[in-house]
PDB file of C-alpha atoms in Angstrom:
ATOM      1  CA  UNK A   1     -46.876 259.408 104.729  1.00 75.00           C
ATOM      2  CA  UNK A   2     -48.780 261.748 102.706  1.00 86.00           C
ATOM      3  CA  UNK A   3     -46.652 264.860 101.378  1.00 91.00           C
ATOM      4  CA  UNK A   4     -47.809 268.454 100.848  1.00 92.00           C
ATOM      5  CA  UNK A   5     -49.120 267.376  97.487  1.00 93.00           C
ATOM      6  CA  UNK A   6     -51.324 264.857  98.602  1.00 93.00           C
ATOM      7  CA  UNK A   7     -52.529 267.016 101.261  1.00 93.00           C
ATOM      8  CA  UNK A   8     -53.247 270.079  99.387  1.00 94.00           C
ATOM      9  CA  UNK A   9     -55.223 268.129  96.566  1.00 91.00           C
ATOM     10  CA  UNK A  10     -57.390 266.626  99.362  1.00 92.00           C
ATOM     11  CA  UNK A  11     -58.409 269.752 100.644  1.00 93.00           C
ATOM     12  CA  UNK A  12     -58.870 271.817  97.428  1.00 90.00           C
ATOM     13  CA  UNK A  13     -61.156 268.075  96.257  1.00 87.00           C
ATOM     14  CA  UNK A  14     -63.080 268.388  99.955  1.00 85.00           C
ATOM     15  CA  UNK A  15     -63.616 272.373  99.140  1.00 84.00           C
ATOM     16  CA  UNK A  16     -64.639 272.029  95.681  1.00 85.00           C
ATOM     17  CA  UNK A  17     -62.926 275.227  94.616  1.00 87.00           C
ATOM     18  CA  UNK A  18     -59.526 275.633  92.574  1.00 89.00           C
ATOM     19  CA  UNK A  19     -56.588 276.691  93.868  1.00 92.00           C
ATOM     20  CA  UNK A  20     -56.344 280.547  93.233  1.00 91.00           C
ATOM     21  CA  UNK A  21     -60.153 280.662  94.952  1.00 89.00           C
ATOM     22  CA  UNK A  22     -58.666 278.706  98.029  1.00 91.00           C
ATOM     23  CA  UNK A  23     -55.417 280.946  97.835  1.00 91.00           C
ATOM     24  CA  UNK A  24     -57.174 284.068  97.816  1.00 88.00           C
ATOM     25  CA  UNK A  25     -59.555 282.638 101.296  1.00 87.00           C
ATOM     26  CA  UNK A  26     -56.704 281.722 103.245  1.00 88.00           C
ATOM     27  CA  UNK A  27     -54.770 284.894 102.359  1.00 88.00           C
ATOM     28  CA  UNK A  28     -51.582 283.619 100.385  1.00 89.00           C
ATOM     29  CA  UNK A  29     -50.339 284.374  97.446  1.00 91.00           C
ATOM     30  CA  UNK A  30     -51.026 281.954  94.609  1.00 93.00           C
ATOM     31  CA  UNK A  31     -47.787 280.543  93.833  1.00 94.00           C
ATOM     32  CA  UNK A  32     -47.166 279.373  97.602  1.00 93.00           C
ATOM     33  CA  UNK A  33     -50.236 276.915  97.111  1.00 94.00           C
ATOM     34  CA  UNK A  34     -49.367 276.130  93.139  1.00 94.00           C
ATOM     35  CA  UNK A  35     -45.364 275.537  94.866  1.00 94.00           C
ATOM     36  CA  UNK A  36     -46.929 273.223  97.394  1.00 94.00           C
ATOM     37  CA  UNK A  37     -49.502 271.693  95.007  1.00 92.00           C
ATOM     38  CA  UNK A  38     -47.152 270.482  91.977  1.00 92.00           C
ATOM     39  CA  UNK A  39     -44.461 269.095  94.428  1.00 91.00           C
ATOM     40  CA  UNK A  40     -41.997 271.685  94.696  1.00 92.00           C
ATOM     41  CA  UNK A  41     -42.349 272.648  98.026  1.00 92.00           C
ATOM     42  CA  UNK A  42     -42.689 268.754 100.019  1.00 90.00           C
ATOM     43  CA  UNK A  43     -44.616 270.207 102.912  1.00 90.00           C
ATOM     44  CA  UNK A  44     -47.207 272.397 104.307  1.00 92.00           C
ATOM     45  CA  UNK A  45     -45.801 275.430 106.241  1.00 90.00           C
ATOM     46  CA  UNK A  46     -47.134 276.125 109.611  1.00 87.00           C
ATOM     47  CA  UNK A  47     -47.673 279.689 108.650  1.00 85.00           C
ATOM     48  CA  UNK A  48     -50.135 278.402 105.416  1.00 90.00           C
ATOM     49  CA  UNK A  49     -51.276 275.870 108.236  1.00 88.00           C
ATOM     50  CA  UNK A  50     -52.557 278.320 110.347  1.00 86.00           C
ATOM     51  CA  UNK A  51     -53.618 280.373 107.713  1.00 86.00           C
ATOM     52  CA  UNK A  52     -55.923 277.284 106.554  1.00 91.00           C
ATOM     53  CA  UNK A  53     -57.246 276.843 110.063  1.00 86.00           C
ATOM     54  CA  UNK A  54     -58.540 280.440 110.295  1.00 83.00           C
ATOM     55  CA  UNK A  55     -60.097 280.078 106.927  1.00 84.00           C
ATOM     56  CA  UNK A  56     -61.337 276.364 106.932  1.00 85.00           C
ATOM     57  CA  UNK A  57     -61.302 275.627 110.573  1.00 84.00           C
ATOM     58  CA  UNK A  58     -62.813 272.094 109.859  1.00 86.00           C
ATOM     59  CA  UNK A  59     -59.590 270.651 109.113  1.00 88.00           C
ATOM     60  CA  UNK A  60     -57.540 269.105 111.621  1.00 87.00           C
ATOM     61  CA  UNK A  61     -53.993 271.298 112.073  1.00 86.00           C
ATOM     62  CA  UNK A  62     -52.053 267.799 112.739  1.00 85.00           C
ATOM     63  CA  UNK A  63     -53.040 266.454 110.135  1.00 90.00           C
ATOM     64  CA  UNK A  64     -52.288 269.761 107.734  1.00 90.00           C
ATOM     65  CA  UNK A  65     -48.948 269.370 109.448  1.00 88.00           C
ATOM     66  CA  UNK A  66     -47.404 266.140 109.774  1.00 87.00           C
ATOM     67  CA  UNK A  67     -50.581 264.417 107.826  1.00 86.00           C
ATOM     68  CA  UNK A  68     -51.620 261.778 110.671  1.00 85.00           C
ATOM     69  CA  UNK A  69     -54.939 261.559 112.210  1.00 85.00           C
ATOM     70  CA  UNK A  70     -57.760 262.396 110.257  1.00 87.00           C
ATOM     71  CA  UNK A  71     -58.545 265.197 107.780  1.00 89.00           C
ATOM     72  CA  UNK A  72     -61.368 266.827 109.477  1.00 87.00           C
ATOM     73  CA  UNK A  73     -61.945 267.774 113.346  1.00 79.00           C
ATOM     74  CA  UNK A  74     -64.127 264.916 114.369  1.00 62.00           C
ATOM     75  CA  UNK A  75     -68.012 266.536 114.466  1.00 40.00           C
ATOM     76  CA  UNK A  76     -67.255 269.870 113.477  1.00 38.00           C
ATOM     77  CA  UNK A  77     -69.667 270.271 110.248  1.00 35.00           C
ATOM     78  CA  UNK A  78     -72.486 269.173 112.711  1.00 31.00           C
ATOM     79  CA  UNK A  79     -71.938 268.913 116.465  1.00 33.00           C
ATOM     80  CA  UNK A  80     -72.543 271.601 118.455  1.00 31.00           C
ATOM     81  CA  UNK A  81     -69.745 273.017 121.117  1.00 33.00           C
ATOM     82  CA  UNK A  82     -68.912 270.065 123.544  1.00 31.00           C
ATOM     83  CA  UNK A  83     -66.881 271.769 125.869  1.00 29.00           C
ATOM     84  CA  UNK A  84     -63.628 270.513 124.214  1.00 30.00           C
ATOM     85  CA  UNK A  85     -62.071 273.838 122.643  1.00 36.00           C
ATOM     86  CA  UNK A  86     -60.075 275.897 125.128  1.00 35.00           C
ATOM     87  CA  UNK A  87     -60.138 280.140 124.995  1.00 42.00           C
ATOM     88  CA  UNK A  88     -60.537 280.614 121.252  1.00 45.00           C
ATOM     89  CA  UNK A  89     -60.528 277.201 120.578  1.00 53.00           C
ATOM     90  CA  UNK A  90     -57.828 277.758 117.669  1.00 68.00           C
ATOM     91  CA  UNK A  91     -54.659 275.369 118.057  1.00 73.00           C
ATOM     92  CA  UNK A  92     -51.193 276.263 116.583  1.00 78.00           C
ATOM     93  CA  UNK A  93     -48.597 273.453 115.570  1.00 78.00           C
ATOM     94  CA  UNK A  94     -45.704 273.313 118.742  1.00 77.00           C
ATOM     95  CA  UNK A  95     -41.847 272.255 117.829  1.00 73.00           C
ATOM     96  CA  UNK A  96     -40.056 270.899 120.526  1.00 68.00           C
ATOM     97  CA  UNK A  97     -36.848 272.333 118.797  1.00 63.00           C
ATOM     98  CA  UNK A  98     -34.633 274.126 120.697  1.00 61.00           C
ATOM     99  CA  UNK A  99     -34.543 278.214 121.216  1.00 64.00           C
ATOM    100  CA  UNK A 100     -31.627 279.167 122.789  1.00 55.00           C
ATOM    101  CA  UNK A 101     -31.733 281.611 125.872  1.00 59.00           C
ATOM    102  CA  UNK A 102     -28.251 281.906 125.806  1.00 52.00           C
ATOM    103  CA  UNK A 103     -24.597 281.960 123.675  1.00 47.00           C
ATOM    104  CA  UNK A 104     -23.616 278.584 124.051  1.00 44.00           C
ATOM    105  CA  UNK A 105     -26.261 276.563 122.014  1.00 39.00           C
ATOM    106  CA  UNK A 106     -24.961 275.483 118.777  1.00 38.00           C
ATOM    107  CA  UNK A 107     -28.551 273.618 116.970  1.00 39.00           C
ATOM    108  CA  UNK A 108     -28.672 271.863 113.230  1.00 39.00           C
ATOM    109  CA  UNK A 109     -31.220 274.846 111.672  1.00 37.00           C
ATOM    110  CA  UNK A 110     -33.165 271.024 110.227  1.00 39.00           C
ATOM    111  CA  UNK A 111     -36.763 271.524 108.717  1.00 48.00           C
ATOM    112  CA  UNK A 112     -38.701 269.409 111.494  1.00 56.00           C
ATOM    113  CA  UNK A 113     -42.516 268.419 111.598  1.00 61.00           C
ATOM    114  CA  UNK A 114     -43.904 269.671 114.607  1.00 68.00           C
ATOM    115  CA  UNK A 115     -44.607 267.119 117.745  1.00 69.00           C
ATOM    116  CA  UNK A 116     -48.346 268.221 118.186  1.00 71.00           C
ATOM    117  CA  UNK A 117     -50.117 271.338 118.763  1.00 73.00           C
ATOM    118  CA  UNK A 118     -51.432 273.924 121.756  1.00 74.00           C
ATOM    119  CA  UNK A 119     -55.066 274.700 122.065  1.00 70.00           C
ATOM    120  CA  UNK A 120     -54.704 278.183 123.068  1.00 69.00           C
ATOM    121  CA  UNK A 121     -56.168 281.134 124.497  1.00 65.00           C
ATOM    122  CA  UNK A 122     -55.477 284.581 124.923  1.00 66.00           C
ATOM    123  CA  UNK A 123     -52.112 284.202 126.018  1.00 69.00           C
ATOM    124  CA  UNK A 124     -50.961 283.102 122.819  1.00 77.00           C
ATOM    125  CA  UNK A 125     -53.758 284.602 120.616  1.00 76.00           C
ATOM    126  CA  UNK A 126     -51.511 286.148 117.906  1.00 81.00           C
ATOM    127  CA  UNK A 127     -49.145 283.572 117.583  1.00 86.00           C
ATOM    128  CA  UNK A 128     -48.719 281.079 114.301  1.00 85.00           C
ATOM    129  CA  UNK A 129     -46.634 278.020 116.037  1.00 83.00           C
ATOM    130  CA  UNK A 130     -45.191 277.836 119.620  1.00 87.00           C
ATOM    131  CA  UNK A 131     -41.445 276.399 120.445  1.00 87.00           C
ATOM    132  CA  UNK A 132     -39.846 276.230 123.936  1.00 85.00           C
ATOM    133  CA  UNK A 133     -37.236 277.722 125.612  1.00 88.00           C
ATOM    134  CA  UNK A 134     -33.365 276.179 126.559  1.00 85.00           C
ATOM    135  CA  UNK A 135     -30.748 277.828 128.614  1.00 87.00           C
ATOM    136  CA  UNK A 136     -31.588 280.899 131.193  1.00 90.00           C
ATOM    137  CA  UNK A 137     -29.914 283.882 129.367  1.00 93.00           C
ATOM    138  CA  UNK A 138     -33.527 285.345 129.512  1.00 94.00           C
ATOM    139  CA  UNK A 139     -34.989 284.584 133.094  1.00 92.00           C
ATOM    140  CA  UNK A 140     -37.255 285.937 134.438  1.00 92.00           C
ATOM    141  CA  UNK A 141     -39.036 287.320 131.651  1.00 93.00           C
ATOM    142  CA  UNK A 142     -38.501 283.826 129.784  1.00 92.00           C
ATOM    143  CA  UNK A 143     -37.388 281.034 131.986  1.00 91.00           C
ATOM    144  CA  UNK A 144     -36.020 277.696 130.739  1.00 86.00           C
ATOM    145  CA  UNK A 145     -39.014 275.606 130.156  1.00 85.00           C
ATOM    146  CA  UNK A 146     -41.557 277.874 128.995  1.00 88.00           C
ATOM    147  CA  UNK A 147     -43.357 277.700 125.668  1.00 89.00           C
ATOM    148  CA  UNK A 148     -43.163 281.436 123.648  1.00 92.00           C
ATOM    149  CA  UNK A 149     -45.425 281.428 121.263  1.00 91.00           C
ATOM    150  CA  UNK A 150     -44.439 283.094 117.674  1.00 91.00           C
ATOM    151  CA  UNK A 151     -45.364 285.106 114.213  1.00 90.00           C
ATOM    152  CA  UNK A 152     -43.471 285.273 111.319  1.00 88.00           C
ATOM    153  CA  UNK A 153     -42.115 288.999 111.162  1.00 90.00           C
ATOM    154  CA  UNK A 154     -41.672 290.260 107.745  1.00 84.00           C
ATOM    155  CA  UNK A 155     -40.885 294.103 108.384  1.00 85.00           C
ATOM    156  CA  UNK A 156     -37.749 296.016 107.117  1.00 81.00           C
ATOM    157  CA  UNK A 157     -37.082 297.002 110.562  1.00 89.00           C
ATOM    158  CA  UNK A 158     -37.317 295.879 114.275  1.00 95.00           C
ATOM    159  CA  UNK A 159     -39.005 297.541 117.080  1.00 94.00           C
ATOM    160  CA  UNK A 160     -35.873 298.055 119.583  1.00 96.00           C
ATOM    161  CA  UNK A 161     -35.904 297.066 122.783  1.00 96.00           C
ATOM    162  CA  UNK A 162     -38.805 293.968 121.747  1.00 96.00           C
ATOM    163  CA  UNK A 163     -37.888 290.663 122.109  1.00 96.00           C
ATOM    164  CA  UNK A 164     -37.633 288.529 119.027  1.00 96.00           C
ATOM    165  CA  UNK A 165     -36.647 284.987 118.074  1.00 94.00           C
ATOM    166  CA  UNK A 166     -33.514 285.442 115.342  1.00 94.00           C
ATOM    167  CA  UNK A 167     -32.212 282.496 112.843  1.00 91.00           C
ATOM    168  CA  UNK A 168     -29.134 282.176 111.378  1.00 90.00           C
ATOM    169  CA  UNK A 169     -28.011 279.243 109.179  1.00 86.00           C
ATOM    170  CA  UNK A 170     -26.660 277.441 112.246  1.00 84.00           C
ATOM    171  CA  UNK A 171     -28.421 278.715 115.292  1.00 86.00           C
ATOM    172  CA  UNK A 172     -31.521 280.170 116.479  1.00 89.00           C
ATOM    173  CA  UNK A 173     -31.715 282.565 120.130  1.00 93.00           C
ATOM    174  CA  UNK A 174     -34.098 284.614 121.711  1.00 94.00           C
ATOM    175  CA  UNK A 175     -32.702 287.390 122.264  1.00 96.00           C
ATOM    176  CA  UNK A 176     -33.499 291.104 122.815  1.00 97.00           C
ATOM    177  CA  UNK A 177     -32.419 293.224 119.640  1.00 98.00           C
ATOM    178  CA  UNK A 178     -31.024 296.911 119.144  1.00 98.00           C
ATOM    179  CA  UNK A 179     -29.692 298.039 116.066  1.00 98.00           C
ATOM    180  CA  UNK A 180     -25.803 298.251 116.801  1.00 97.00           C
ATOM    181  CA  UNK A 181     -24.235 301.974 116.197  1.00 96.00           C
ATOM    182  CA  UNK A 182     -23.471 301.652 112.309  1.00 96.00           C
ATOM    183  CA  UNK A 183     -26.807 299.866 111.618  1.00 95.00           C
ATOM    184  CA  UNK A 184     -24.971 297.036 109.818  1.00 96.00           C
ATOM    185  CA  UNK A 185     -25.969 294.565 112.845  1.00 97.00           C
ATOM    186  CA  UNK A 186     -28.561 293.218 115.405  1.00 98.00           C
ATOM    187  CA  UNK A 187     -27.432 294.158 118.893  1.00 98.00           C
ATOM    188  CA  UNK A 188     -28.621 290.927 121.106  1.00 97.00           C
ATOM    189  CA  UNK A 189     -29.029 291.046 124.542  1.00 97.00           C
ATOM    190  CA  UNK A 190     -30.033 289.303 127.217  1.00 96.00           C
ATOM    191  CA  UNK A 191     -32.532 290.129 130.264  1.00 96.00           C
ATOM    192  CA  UNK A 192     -30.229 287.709 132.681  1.00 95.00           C
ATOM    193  CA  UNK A 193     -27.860 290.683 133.719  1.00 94.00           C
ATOM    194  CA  UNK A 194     -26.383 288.354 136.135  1.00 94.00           C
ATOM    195  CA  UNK A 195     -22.309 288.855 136.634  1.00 93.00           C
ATOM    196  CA  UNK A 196     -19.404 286.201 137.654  1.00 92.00           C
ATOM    197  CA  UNK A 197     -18.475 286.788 141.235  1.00 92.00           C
ATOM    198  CA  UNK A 198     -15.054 285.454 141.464  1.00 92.00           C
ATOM    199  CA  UNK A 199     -12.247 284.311 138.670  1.00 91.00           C
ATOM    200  CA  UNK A 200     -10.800 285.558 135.922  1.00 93.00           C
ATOM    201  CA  UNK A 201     -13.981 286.736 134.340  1.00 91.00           C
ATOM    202  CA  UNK A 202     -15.270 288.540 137.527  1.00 92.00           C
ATOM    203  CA  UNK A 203     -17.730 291.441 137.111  1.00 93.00           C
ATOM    204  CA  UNK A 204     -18.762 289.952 133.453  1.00 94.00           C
ATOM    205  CA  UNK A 205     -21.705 289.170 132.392  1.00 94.00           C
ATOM    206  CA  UNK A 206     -22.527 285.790 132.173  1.00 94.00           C
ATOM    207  CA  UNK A 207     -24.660 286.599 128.616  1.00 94.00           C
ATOM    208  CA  UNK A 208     -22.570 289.602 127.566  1.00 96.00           C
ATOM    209  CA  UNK A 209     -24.237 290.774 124.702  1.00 96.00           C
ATOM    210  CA  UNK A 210     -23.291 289.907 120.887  1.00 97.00           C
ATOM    211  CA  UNK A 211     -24.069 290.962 117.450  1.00 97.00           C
ATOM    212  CA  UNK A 212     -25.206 289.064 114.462  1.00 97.00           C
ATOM    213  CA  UNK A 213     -24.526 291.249 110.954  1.00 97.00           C
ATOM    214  CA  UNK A 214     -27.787 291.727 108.946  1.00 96.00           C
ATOM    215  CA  UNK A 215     -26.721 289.477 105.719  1.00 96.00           C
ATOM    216  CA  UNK A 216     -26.409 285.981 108.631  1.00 95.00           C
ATOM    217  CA  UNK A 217     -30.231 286.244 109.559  1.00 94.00           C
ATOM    218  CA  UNK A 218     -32.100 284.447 107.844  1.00 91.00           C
ATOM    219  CA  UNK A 219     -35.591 284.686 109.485  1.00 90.00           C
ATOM    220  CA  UNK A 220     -36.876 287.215 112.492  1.00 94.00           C
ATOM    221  CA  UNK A 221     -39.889 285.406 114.505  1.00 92.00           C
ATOM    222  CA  UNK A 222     -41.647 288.146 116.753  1.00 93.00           C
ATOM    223  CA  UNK A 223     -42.571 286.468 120.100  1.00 94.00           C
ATOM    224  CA  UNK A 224     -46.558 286.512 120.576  1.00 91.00           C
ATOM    225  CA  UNK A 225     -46.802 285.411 123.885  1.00 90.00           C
ATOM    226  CA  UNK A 226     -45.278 283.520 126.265  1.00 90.00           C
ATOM    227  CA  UNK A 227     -46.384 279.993 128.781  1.00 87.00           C
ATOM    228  CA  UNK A 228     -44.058 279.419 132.253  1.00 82.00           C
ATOM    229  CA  UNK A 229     -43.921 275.981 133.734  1.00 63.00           C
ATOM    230  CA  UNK A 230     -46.226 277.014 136.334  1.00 54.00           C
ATOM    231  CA  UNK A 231     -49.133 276.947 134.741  1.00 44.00           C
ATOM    232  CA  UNK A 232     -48.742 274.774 131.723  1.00 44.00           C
TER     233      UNK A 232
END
């Protein structure tokens, strides 16, 4: 299987330019390519892949990613539009990895290649990758099932009250975030304000809401978009 390496050297070879040109086109800082080129860092991200795709949208995202199927989109130096490309005709790499909607979701935090990618259109226009949803903590705004597409978020600070996608070593939930009263935390909550009826936990919320301390997270994705069952 060919590694980042490989990869990288193939397309800077195909481009004919060296690698702080090609850095400075797809809008990354040097060392990210130079980190991926020399074999420190094993794979492509799907944030540089995306990146690549907007700048050099000849090559084929699957292959950037997981490095199977062919280099280049088949006919796209020379063939005009067949009808093939869907809304903006961009594709983003899609992890079938698990987002929890809910509390009880405990989910190894592994690197994993993703299992193909979304053509998509303007529902997920802004969004790097796309991942789907477990559990129902967030119905109906996010049912179990749907595909959320996602960004990278790299502010200081959250918007409260938006709905973000927030990593800790050991789990990873979509969640709804505040900042709790001494600003030390994320307040998550949940849309699902549905209550038991009946036993010892009557009139409690079946998500209540929880708080993860600002040191645990260690990435904040900002959800993009959003794809129900119903019309995938």
């Amino acid at each position: 299987m060919l590694t980042g390496q490989n990869k990288i050297n193939l397309i800077l070879d195909h481009v004919g330019i060296k690698a702080p040109t090609f850095a400075k086109h797809v809008g990354v800082k040097y060392q990210r390519i130079l980190d991926i080129q020399n074999g420190k860092v094993k794979n492509i991200s799907a944030e540089v892949a995306s990146r690549i795709i907007d700048a050099y949208p000849q090559f084929n995202i699957e292959w950037l990613l997981t490095g199977e199927g062919e280099m280049l989109k088949n006919g796209i130096a020379h063939e005009p539009d067949n009808g093939t490309t869907i809304g903006s005709g961009r594709v983003i790499p899609y992890y079938d990895a698990e987002v929890a909607a809910g509390t009880e979701y405990g989910m190894e935090m592994m690197q994993t290649a993703p299992v193909g990618v979304i053509e998509i259109g303007g529902l997920l226009k802004d969004s790097e990758f796309a991942m789907r949803v477990y559990g129902n903590s967030m119905v109906p705004n996010y049912p179990a099932g749907c595909v959320i597409g996602l960004r990278q978020y790299n502010e200081h600070f959250i918007e409260p009250g938006t709905v973000y996608v927030i990593e800790t070593e050991e789990n990873r939930f979509l969640k709804r975030l505040y900042y709790s009263k001494d600003k030390k935390a994320f307040r998550c909550m949940s849309d699902n304000h549905m209550k038991h009826e009946n036993g010892p936990m009557e009139g409690e919320y079946f998500y209540p809401e929880f708080e993860i301390p600002f040191e645990d997270v260690r990435r904040l994705l900002r959800v993009t978009g959003v794809i129900k069952r119903n019309i995938l």
